Amino acid sequence: MESSKITFDQLPHVVGGLSEKLDRVLDLLEKAGIASHSKQSKPSRRLVYAKEACQIIGKSLSTLYRAVKAPNDPIPSYKRGKLLYFYEKELLCPHILLVYKDIAPRSVY
């Protein structure tokens, strides 16, 4: 590996070389089954509002708001203006479902 300094004039050539090397590495990873060039492999992240988040985790709106502000293990949320948003994928995380969703119905005595 060269340790000489790259001048501004050499920059496009060097970046082009790096791009070619990166493409070769990605091709090797794809052949090995480790990486994929397709954009479909990237999971989509769907935003949901608070009411839909309540349905996903099976809790009331007030419980959801308390869980967002919980000091030790809050539900991940995003706020823009007055509205609170959640990513559906984060709500379906096994940890969130285990902590906040009723697994079995409670019997009333």
Short mmCIF file of N, CA and C in Angstrom, two decimals, residues 5 9 16 19 25 30 37 42 49 51-53 55 57 62 66-67 70 73 80 87 96 99 106:
data_model
loop_
_atom_site.label_atom_id
_atom_site.label_comp_id
_atom_site.label_asym_id
_atom_site.label_seq_id
_atom_site.Cartn_x
_atom_site.Cartn_y
_atom_site.Cartn_z
N LYS A 5 1.30 10.91 -0.24
CA LYS A 5 0.11 11.77 -0.14
C LYS A 5 -0.55 11.90 -1.50
N ASP A 9 -5.39 16.62 -7.77
CA ASP A 9 -5.51 16.18 -9.16
C ASP A 9 -5.62 14.66 -9.28
N GLY A 16 -11.87 6.35 -8.21
CA GLY A 16 -12.30 5.36 -9.20
C GLY A 16 -11.71 3.99 -8.92
N SER A 19 -13.50 2.48 -5.98
CA SER A 19 -14.83 2.03 -6.37
C SER A 19 -14.75 0.67 -7.05
N VAL A 25 -14.96 -6.66 -4.24
CA VAL A 25 -15.20 -7.24 -2.91
C VAL A 25 -16.67 -7.61 -2.76
N GLU A 30 -21.00 -11.62 -2.57
CA GLU A 30 -22.26 -12.10 -3.13
C GLU A 30 -22.12 -13.55 -3.58
N HIS A 37 -26.71 -7.68 -3.67
CA HIS A 37 -26.82 -6.36 -4.28
C HIS A 37 -28.26 -5.88 -4.36
N LYS A 42 -33.16 -5.35 1.82
CA LYS A 42 -33.21 -4.35 2.88
C LYS A 42 -34.63 -4.27 3.42
N TYR A 49 -48.74 5.23 13.68
CA TYR A 49 -49.14 6.18 14.70
C TYR A 49 -49.39 5.45 16.01
N LYS A 51 -52.11 4.92 17.85
CA LYS A 51 -53.26 4.00 17.94
C LYS A 51 -52.95 2.64 17.32
N GLU A 52 -52.27 2.66 16.18
CA GLU A 52 -51.90 1.39 15.55
C GLU A 52 -50.83 0.67 16.37
N ALA A 53 -49.94 1.43 16.99
CA ALA A 53 -48.91 0.83 17.85
C ALA A 53 -49.57 0.13 19.04
N GLN A 55 -52.47 -1.33 19.02
CA GLN A 55 -53.01 -2.59 18.52
C GLN A 55 -51.91 -3.63 18.34
N ILE A 57 -48.98 -3.91 20.03
CA ILE A 57 -48.46 -4.45 21.29
C ILE A 57 -49.57 -4.89 22.24
N SER A 62 -52.70 5.01 27.03
CA SER A 62 -52.00 5.55 28.20
C SER A 62 -50.81 4.66 28.60
N ARG A 66 -46.83 5.72 28.74
CA ARG A 66 -45.99 5.45 29.91
C ARG A 66 -44.78 4.61 29.53
N ALA A 67 -44.97 3.66 28.62
CA ALA A 67 -43.87 2.79 28.19
C ALA A 67 -42.82 3.56 27.39
N ALA A 70 -40.69 5.28 29.96
CA ALA A 70 -40.12 4.40 30.99
C ALA A 70 -38.62 4.62 31.10
N ASP A 73 -36.47 0.84 30.38
CA ASP A 73 -36.60 0.10 29.13
C ASP A 73 -37.72 0.70 28.26
N ARG A 80 -42.30 14.14 16.01
CA ARG A 80 -42.15 15.26 15.10
C ARG A 80 -43.36 16.15 15.33
N TYR A 87 -41.81 2.74 14.58
CA TYR A 87 -41.54 1.87 13.44
C TYR A 87 -42.12 0.50 13.77
N ILE A 96 -39.74 -6.30 22.85
CA ILE A 96 -40.88 -5.41 23.11
C ILE A 96 -42.15 -6.23 23.32
N VAL A 99 -42.11 -7.96 26.76
CA VAL A 99 -42.28 -7.07 27.90
C VAL A 99 -43.68 -6.46 27.95
N ARG A 106 -55.43 -13.06 30.98
CA ARG A 106 -55.49 -13.17 32.44
C ARG A 106 -56.88 -13.60 32.86
#
